GROMACS .gro file of C-alpha atoms in nm:
model
  371
    1UNK     CA    1   2.340   1.262  -1.602
    2UNK     CA    2   2.484   1.438  -1.339
    3UNK     CA    3   2.537   1.265  -0.964
    4UNK     CA    4   2.519   1.408  -0.657
    5UNK     CA    5   2.864   1.563  -0.564
    6UNK     CA    6   2.807   1.390  -0.227
    7UNK     CA    7   2.875   1.012  -0.110
    8UNK     CA    8   2.661   0.765  -0.029
    9UNK     CA    9   2.823   0.778   0.315
   10UNK     CA   10   2.768   1.166   0.329
   11UNK     CA   11   2.435   1.149   0.237
   12UNK     CA   12   2.336   0.835   0.497
   13UNK     CA   13   2.492   1.073   0.746
   14UNK     CA   14   2.289   1.352   0.647
   15UNK     CA   15   2.001   1.118   0.690
   16UNK     CA   16   2.151   1.005   1.023
   17UNK     CA   17   2.174   1.369   1.195
   18UNK     CA   18   1.776   1.383   1.142
   19UNK     CA   19   1.750   1.040   1.314
   20UNK     CA   20   1.949   1.192   1.614
   21UNK     CA   21   1.777   1.480   1.648
   22UNK     CA   22   1.451   1.282   1.691
   23UNK     CA   23   1.566   1.006   1.931
   24UNK     CA   24   1.355   1.216   2.209
   25UNK     CA   25   1.010   1.256   2.063
   26UNK     CA   26   0.636   1.219   2.186
   27UNK     CA   27   0.485   0.919   2.173
   28UNK     CA   28   0.282   1.022   1.846
   29UNK     CA   29   0.436   1.163   1.506
   30UNK     CA   30   0.443   1.552   1.406
   31UNK     CA   31   0.135   1.510   1.225
   32UNK     CA   32  -0.063   1.306   1.459
   33UNK     CA   33  -0.019   1.599   1.679
   34UNK     CA   34  -0.184   1.849   1.448
   35UNK     CA   35  -0.604   1.899   1.542
   36UNK     CA   36  -0.811   1.686   1.327
   37UNK     CA   37  -1.002   1.896   1.049
   38UNK     CA   38  -1.377   1.976   1.211
   39UNK     CA   39  -1.655   2.024   0.987
   40UNK     CA   40  -1.643   2.393   1.013
   41UNK     CA   41  -1.245   2.357   0.860
   42UNK     CA   42  -1.296   2.100   0.611
   43UNK     CA   43  -1.404   1.787   0.510
   44UNK     CA   44  -1.319   1.440   0.740
   45UNK     CA   45  -1.089   1.247   0.477
   46UNK     CA   46  -1.191   0.865   0.496
   47UNK     CA   47  -1.187   0.799   0.136
   48UNK     CA   48  -0.854   0.725   0.011
   49UNK     CA   49  -0.678   0.470   0.252
   50UNK     CA   50  -0.428   0.713   0.387
   51UNK     CA   51  -0.209   0.743   0.722
   52UNK     CA   52  -0.394   1.027   0.897
   53UNK     CA   53  -0.068   1.034   1.111
   54UNK     CA   54   0.176   1.087   0.853
   55UNK     CA   55   0.563   1.025   0.838
   56UNK     CA   56   0.767   1.004   1.157
   57UNK     CA   57   0.927   1.295   1.302
   58UNK     CA   58   1.293   1.127   1.179
   59UNK     CA   59   1.136   1.128   0.832
   60UNK     CA   60   1.091   1.495   0.861
   61UNK     CA   61   1.401   1.584   1.026
   62UNK     CA   62   1.533   1.373   0.697
   63UNK     CA   63   1.355   1.596   0.470
   64UNK     CA   64   1.496   1.898   0.615
   65UNK     CA   65   1.867   1.767   0.607
   66UNK     CA   66   1.806   1.688   0.211
   67UNK     CA   67   1.736   2.044   0.136
   68UNK     CA   68   2.056   2.141   0.062
   69UNK     CA   69   2.085   1.869  -0.220
   70UNK     CA   70   1.784   1.904  -0.385
   71UNK     CA   71   1.991   2.027  -0.685
   72UNK     CA   72   2.145   1.724  -0.735
   73UNK     CA   73   1.989   1.400  -0.895
   74UNK     CA   74   1.897   1.140  -0.663
   75UNK     CA   75   2.150   0.904  -0.763
   76UNK     CA   76   2.291   0.863  -0.433
   77UNK     CA   77   2.009   0.889  -0.193
   78UNK     CA   78   1.860   0.567  -0.452
   79UNK     CA   79   2.161   0.413  -0.333
   80UNK     CA   80   2.127   0.439   0.009
   81UNK     CA   81   1.759   0.338   0.064
   82UNK     CA   82   1.812   0.037  -0.184
   83UNK     CA   83   2.069  -0.095   0.078
   84UNK     CA   84   1.819  -0.003   0.347
   85UNK     CA   85   1.535  -0.214   0.167
   86UNK     CA   86   1.813  -0.505   0.108
   87UNK     CA   87   1.884  -0.528   0.463
   88UNK     CA   88   1.545  -0.494   0.584
   89UNK     CA   89   1.393  -0.757   0.398
   90UNK     CA   90   1.697  -1.039   0.353
   91UNK     CA   91   1.771  -0.973   0.003
   92UNK     CA   92   2.030  -0.864  -0.219
   93UNK     CA   93   2.034  -0.472  -0.358
   94UNK     CA   94   1.982  -0.667  -0.728
   95UNK     CA   95   1.616  -0.794  -0.646
   96UNK     CA   96   1.474  -0.420  -0.600
   97UNK     CA   97   1.347  -0.155  -0.821
   98UNK     CA   98   1.265   0.181  -0.675
   99UNK     CA   99   0.923   0.316  -0.775
  100UNK     CA  100   0.697   0.627  -0.784
  101UNK     CA  101   0.518   0.505  -0.525
  102UNK     CA  102   0.414   0.107  -0.550
  103UNK     CA  103   0.178   0.249  -0.819
  104UNK     CA  104   0.503   0.300  -1.032
  105UNK     CA  105   0.596  -0.059  -0.958
  106UNK     CA  106   0.238  -0.199  -1.075
  107UNK     CA  107   0.245  -0.004  -1.393
  108UNK     CA  108   0.586  -0.143  -1.493
  109UNK     CA  109   0.445  -0.501  -1.420
  110UNK     CA  110   0.137  -0.425  -1.651
  111UNK     CA  111   0.386  -0.274  -1.938
  112UNK     CA  112   0.600  -0.540  -1.899
  113UNK     CA  113   0.426  -0.849  -1.901
  114UNK     CA  114   0.110  -0.789  -2.046
  115UNK     CA  115  -0.026  -0.666  -2.389
  116UNK     CA  116  -0.093  -0.820  -2.742
  117UNK     CA  117   0.212  -1.035  -2.735
  118UNK     CA  118   0.285  -1.071  -2.377
  119UNK     CA  119  -0.060  -1.187  -2.214
  120UNK     CA  120  -0.363  -1.077  -2.018
  121UNK     CA  121  -0.401  -0.957  -1.677
  122UNK     CA  122  -0.623  -1.157  -1.418
  123UNK     CA  123  -0.704  -0.992  -1.135
  124UNK     CA  124  -0.998  -1.056  -0.839
  125UNK     CA  125  -1.304  -0.885  -0.864
  126UNK     CA  126  -1.307  -0.649  -0.650
  127UNK     CA  127  -0.937  -0.498  -0.616
  128UNK     CA  128  -0.761  -0.211  -0.658
  129UNK     CA  129  -0.790  -0.098  -1.002
  130UNK     CA  130  -0.494   0.085  -1.105
  131UNK     CA  131  -0.310  -0.207  -1.285
  132UNK     CA  132  -0.621  -0.315  -1.480
  133UNK     CA  133  -0.634   0.034  -1.634
  134UNK     CA  134  -0.230   0.042  -1.673
  135UNK     CA  135  -0.249  -0.331  -1.838
  136UNK     CA  136  -0.570  -0.212  -2.106
  137UNK     CA  137  -0.364   0.119  -2.191
  138UNK     CA  138  -0.106  -0.151  -2.287
  139UNK     CA  139  -0.355  -0.300  -2.530
  140UNK     CA  140  -0.364  -0.611  -2.277
  141UNK     CA  141  -0.724  -0.825  -2.218
  142UNK     CA  142  -0.805  -0.795  -1.856
  143UNK     CA  143  -1.009  -1.102  -1.689
  144UNK     CA  144  -1.172  -1.049  -1.346
  145UNK     CA  145  -1.215  -1.336  -1.151
  146UNK     CA  146  -1.496  -1.269  -0.823
  147UNK     CA  147  -1.344  -1.318  -0.484
  148UNK     CA  148  -1.498  -1.653  -0.304
  149UNK     CA  149  -1.773  -1.624  -0.066
  150UNK     CA  150  -1.525  -1.540   0.240
  151UNK     CA  151  -1.360  -1.290   0.038
  152UNK     CA  152  -1.063  -1.458  -0.047
  153UNK     CA  153  -0.853  -1.492  -0.430
  154UNK     CA  154  -0.990  -1.743  -0.616
  155UNK     CA  155  -0.628  -1.882  -0.684
  156UNK     CA  156  -0.770  -2.170  -0.865
  157UNK     CA  157  -0.984  -1.989  -1.117
  158UNK     CA  158  -0.743  -1.727  -1.163
  159UNK     CA  159  -0.453  -1.964  -1.273
  160UNK     CA  160  -0.711  -2.141  -1.485
  161UNK     CA  161  -0.804  -1.793  -1.666
  162UNK     CA  162  -0.406  -1.716  -1.703
  163UNK     CA  163  -0.245  -1.799  -2.043
  164UNK     CA  164   0.130  -1.640  -1.988
  165UNK     CA  165   0.089  -1.297  -1.898
  166UNK     CA  166   0.040  -1.142  -1.527
  167UNK     CA  167  -0.154  -1.253  -1.223
  168UNK     CA  168  -0.227  -1.004  -0.992
  169UNK     CA  169  -0.282  -1.046  -0.628
  170UNK     CA  170  -0.335  -0.765  -0.372
  171UNK     CA  171  -0.302  -0.935  -0.020
  172UNK     CA  172  -0.469  -0.768   0.199
  173UNK     CA  173  -0.668  -0.703  -0.069
  174UNK     CA  174  -0.833  -0.344  -0.162
  175UNK     CA  175  -1.134  -0.257  -0.120
  176UNK     CA  176  -1.238  -0.595   0.110
  177UNK     CA  177  -0.918  -0.519   0.358
  178UNK     CA  178  -0.916  -0.943   0.372
  179UNK     CA  179  -0.623  -1.169   0.283
  180UNK     CA  180  -0.555  -1.519   0.139
  181UNK     CA  181  -0.452  -1.792   0.327
  182UNK     CA  182  -0.087  -1.821   0.323
  183UNK     CA  183  -0.070  -2.161   0.303
  184UNK     CA  184  -0.296  -2.163  -0.034
  185UNK     CA  185  -0.102  -1.882  -0.171
  186UNK     CA  186   0.214  -2.041  -0.097
  187UNK     CA  187   0.082  -2.378  -0.290
  188UNK     CA  188  -0.022  -2.145  -0.594
  189UNK     CA  189   0.290  -2.011  -0.614
  190UNK     CA  190   0.468  -2.304  -0.655
  191UNK     CA  191   0.223  -2.462  -0.906
  192UNK     CA  192   0.217  -2.174  -1.156
  193UNK     CA  193   0.385  -2.199  -1.452
  194UNK     CA  194   0.693  -1.993  -1.472
  195UNK     CA  195   0.567  -1.853  -1.816
  196UNK     CA  196   0.303  -1.692  -1.609
  197UNK     CA  197   0.407  -1.399  -1.372
  198UNK     CA  198   0.257  -1.389  -1.026
  199UNK     CA  199   0.238  -1.004  -0.846
  200UNK     CA  200   0.163  -0.980  -0.503
  201UNK     CA  201   0.074  -0.658  -0.383
  202UNK     CA  202   0.169  -0.601  -0.022
  203UNK     CA  203   0.077  -0.204   0.057
  204UNK     CA  204  -0.100  -0.290   0.359
  205UNK     CA  205   0.160  -0.585   0.478
  206UNK     CA  206   0.242  -0.385   0.795
  207UNK     CA  207  -0.113  -0.373   0.936
  208UNK     CA  208  -0.211  -0.746   0.885
  209UNK     CA  209  -0.161  -0.974   1.228
  210UNK     CA  210  -0.371  -1.271   1.135
  211UNK     CA  211  -0.155  -1.594   1.174
  212UNK     CA  212  -0.288  -1.722   0.851
  213UNK     CA  213  -0.089  -1.435   0.669
  214UNK     CA  214   0.286  -1.394   0.570
  215UNK     CA  215   0.460  -1.181   0.329
  216UNK     CA  216   0.591  -1.379   0.013
  217UNK     CA  217   0.912  -1.208  -0.043
  218UNK     CA  218   1.115  -1.523   0.100
  219UNK     CA  219   0.970  -1.700  -0.193
  220UNK     CA  220   1.137  -1.482  -0.477
  221UNK     CA  221   1.459  -1.636  -0.428
  222UNK     CA  222   1.305  -1.987  -0.567
  223UNK     CA  223   1.034  -1.807  -0.786
  224UNK     CA  224   1.182  -1.622  -1.106
  225UNK     CA  225   0.794  -1.524  -1.225
  226UNK     CA  226   0.703  -1.383  -0.863
  227UNK     CA  227   0.734  -0.984  -0.766
  228UNK     CA  228   0.620  -0.808  -0.457
  229UNK     CA  229   0.504  -0.442  -0.438
  230UNK     CA  230   0.552  -0.230  -0.113
  231UNK     CA  231   0.473   0.093  -0.067
  232UNK     CA  232   0.609   0.327   0.194
  233UNK     CA  233   0.237   0.526   0.168
  234UNK     CA  234   0.049   0.337   0.393
  235UNK     CA  235   0.212   0.261   0.777
  236UNK     CA  236   0.471   0.508   0.697
  237UNK     CA  237   0.243   0.770   0.574
  238UNK     CA  238   0.408   0.915   0.253
  239UNK     CA  239   0.118   0.928   0.037
  240UNK     CA  240   0.176   1.233  -0.089
  241UNK     CA  241   0.583   1.207  -0.127
  242UNK     CA  242   0.531   0.907  -0.359
  243UNK     CA  243   0.761   0.640  -0.260
  244UNK     CA  244   0.733   0.235  -0.307
  245UNK     CA  245   0.934  -0.062  -0.419
  246UNK     CA  246   0.934  -0.401  -0.603
  247UNK     CA  247   1.087  -0.737  -0.531
  248UNK     CA  248   1.192  -0.991  -0.755
  249UNK     CA  249   1.463  -1.174  -0.889
  250UNK     CA  250   1.751  -1.000  -1.081
  251UNK     CA  251   1.653  -1.072  -1.451
  252UNK     CA  252   1.314  -0.985  -1.389
  253UNK     CA  253   1.419  -0.649  -1.229
  254UNK     CA  254   1.641  -0.582  -1.551
  255UNK     CA  255   1.327  -0.631  -1.768
  256UNK     CA  256   1.120  -0.386  -1.583
  257UNK     CA  257   1.422  -0.081  -1.591
  258UNK     CA  258   1.326  -0.127  -1.951
  259UNK     CA  259   1.010   0.059  -1.916
  260UNK     CA  260   1.096   0.286  -1.635
  261UNK     CA  261   1.151   0.658  -1.647
  262UNK     CA  262   1.485   0.721  -1.490
  263UNK     CA  263   1.514   0.903  -1.154
  264UNK     CA  264   1.153   0.868  -1.076
  265UNK     CA  265   1.154   0.905  -0.704
  266UNK     CA  266   1.231   1.237  -0.592
  267UNK     CA  267   1.517   1.310  -0.306
  268UNK     CA  268   1.284   1.442  -0.047
  269UNK     CA  269   1.088   1.056  -0.092
  270UNK     CA  270   1.410   0.901  -0.119
  271UNK     CA  271   1.548   1.101   0.232
  272UNK     CA  272   1.194   1.026   0.446
  273UNK     CA  273   1.200   0.662   0.337
  274UNK     CA  274   1.516   0.582   0.416
  275UNK     CA  275   1.491   0.772   0.771
  276UNK     CA  276   1.120   0.562   0.833
  277UNK     CA  277   1.318   0.227   0.827
  278UNK     CA  278   1.512   0.338   1.105
  279UNK     CA  279   1.218   0.428   1.305
  280UNK     CA  280   1.047   0.134   1.419
  281UNK     CA  281   0.826   0.319   1.664
  282UNK     CA  282   0.632   0.455   1.322
  283UNK     CA  283   0.533   0.121   1.270
  284UNK     CA  284   0.439  -0.012   1.614
  285UNK     CA  285   0.263   0.322   1.702
  286UNK     CA  286   0.100   0.325   1.384
  287UNK     CA  287  -0.061  -0.041   1.413
  288UNK     CA  288  -0.141   0.042   1.751
  289UNK     CA  289  -0.358   0.358   1.677
  290UNK     CA  290  -0.540   0.206   1.340
  291UNK     CA  291  -0.611  -0.067   1.566
  292UNK     CA  292  -0.780   0.139   1.877
  293UNK     CA  293  -0.939   0.336   1.588
  294UNK     CA  294  -1.098   0.030   1.441
  295UNK     CA  295  -1.181  -0.135   1.709
  296UNK     CA  296  -1.432   0.143   1.832
  297UNK     CA  297  -1.545   0.182   1.469
  298UNK     CA  298  -1.649  -0.202   1.425
  299UNK     CA  299  -1.807  -0.166   1.757
  300UNK     CA  300  -2.021   0.121   1.713
  301UNK     CA  301  -2.108  -0.042   1.365
  302UNK     CA  302  -2.189  -0.371   1.532
  303UNK     CA  303  -2.413  -0.182   1.768
  304UNK     CA  304  -2.627  -0.034   1.471
  305UNK     CA  305  -2.667  -0.373   1.313
  306UNK     CA  306  -2.407  -0.293   1.067
  307UNK     CA  307  -2.134  -0.646   0.988
  308UNK     CA  308  -1.783  -0.569   0.851
  309UNK     CA  309  -1.568  -0.789   0.617
  310UNK     CA  310  -1.302  -0.912   0.876
  311UNK     CA  311  -1.011  -0.630   0.798
  312UNK     CA  312  -0.630  -0.693   0.823
  313UNK     CA  313  -0.549  -0.326   0.687
  314UNK     CA  314  -0.589   0.036   0.798
  315UNK     CA  315  -0.994   0.014   0.643
  316UNK     CA  316  -1.318  -0.159   0.671
  317UNK     CA  317  -1.543  -0.257   0.446
  318UNK     CA  318  -1.910  -0.286   0.572
  319UNK     CA  319  -2.235  -0.400   0.429
  320UNK     CA  320  -2.520  -0.095   0.462
  321UNK     CA  321  -2.760  -0.348   0.389
  322UNK     CA  322  -2.851  -0.133   0.074
  323UNK     CA  323  -2.752   0.069  -0.223
  324UNK     CA  324  -2.445   0.263  -0.095
  325UNK     CA  325  -2.438   0.558  -0.351
  326UNK     CA  326  -2.666   0.779  -0.207
  327UNK     CA  327  -2.521   0.682   0.150
  328UNK     CA  328  -2.167   0.824   0.006
  329UNK     CA  329  -2.331   1.138  -0.143
  330UNK     CA  330  -2.522   1.224   0.203
  331UNK     CA  331  -2.235   1.156   0.418
  332UNK     CA  332  -2.008   1.398   0.187
  333UNK     CA  333  -2.288   1.657   0.240
  334UNK     CA  334  -2.211   1.598   0.621
  335UNK     CA  335  -1.874   1.684   0.556
  336UNK     CA  336  -1.722   1.304   0.568
  337UNK     CA  337  -1.581   1.170   0.276
  338UNK     CA  338  -1.607   0.750   0.241
  339UNK     CA  339  -1.509   0.511   0.003
  340UNK     CA  340  -1.625   0.546  -0.367
  341UNK     CA  341  -1.880   0.284  -0.521
  342UNK     CA  342  -1.717  -0.081  -0.604
  343UNK     CA  343  -1.960  -0.223  -0.843
  344UNK     CA  344  -1.906  -0.590  -0.738
  345UNK     CA  345  -2.043  -0.480  -0.351
  346UNK     CA  346  -2.295  -0.239  -0.475
  347UNK     CA  347  -2.424  -0.247  -0.093
  348UNK     CA  348  -2.114  -0.245   0.091
  349UNK     CA  349  -1.906   0.106   0.198
  350UNK     CA  350  -1.494   0.086   0.214
  351UNK     CA  351  -1.409   0.342   0.491
  352UNK     CA  352  -1.038   0.436   0.589
  353UNK     CA  353  -0.955   0.399   0.966
  354UNK     CA  354  -0.850   0.776   1.064
  355UNK     CA  355  -0.783   0.927   1.380
  356UNK     CA  356  -1.013   0.847   1.667
  357UNK     CA  357  -1.196   1.168   1.645
  358UNK     CA  358  -1.239   1.152   1.318
  359UNK     CA  359  -1.394   0.817   1.358
  360UNK     CA  360  -1.652   0.978   1.600
  361UNK     CA  361  -1.745   1.207   1.332
  362UNK     CA  362  -1.791   0.916   1.087
  363UNK     CA  363  -2.017   0.746   1.339
  364UNK     CA  364  -2.207   1.073   1.416
  365UNK     CA  365  -2.284   1.161   1.066
  366UNK     CA  366  -2.354   0.782   0.971
  367UNK     CA  367  -2.585   0.751   1.226
  368UNK     CA  368  -2.780   1.060   1.097
  369UNK     CA  369  -2.755   0.965   0.752
  370UNK     CA  370  -2.934   0.593   0.809
  371UNK     CA  371  -3.204   0.725   1.073
   0.00000   0.00000   0.00000
């Protein structure tokens, strides 16, 4: 396999040029300045929990600067990003595995720790379904445990259902946008048998602001059976670029490497992710704009009498008081795409929080559909 002809220092310098060029920048990102899609130009897309503002200006500049090394394998770019992730999370580089989005981390966990000889997958119902399908493809048994009445993971039942294998905890959870209390999760991790692997998916970590929520990355050092998945798809606006990572103890990372494709993250995604970690305003502005648009949407839904599950993410889930499938179709007919059906909650709609103008379009269409 070829390696880059430039050094890690040179590649980091290329990223730095982009960062320097973007020091003087507007309050919003480049993507944020583009006009929202109107009904005449396309569908208002509120269906996939994407960040409507896109990557930061620094990330865009870093990708431009990476054009000259697109003919090389991304070894050096991998190292640059791993070093930055390690520094950001106060961990060693040996504790990190990069992935083609955090979806690849979920797939690696399913392949490594579930299947006929490894054990079953235990997950909440509802939750993000990708890892369930990955485990089924490995021949693994999948056990679904309903969320508690207050939309937390039912950790005691999940633990009781596990026999080796893997327990998947999406926190904040998709599709409910709810979190599981930090003390409950910390206690569960400490008491779970080391023979059972626990995967905590923190895709929406940056949006959570509840005092009862915390990342479990600091717990990895004491628990060889704990893995944490993170992504650049959400707050960093890189869903189409595909970059994520997993954090675990080095021996666990080595086991996962055996199932991973070489060079699964492309050099553009690596460049953008590295630059994104240098841009604190991307997180700050992203949280602020999401919070403002979410508050508007929840207020309007409240006026109409619709209650939402308390949200700690860039989306909400609310009770439509009747089957959601016809509502989803009716909204599509009005050029507003909303989340799909989640069978555990057939009357609930999952709704991504877009830009203010997009949420205004949603409210207008929803009022018409529900009239």
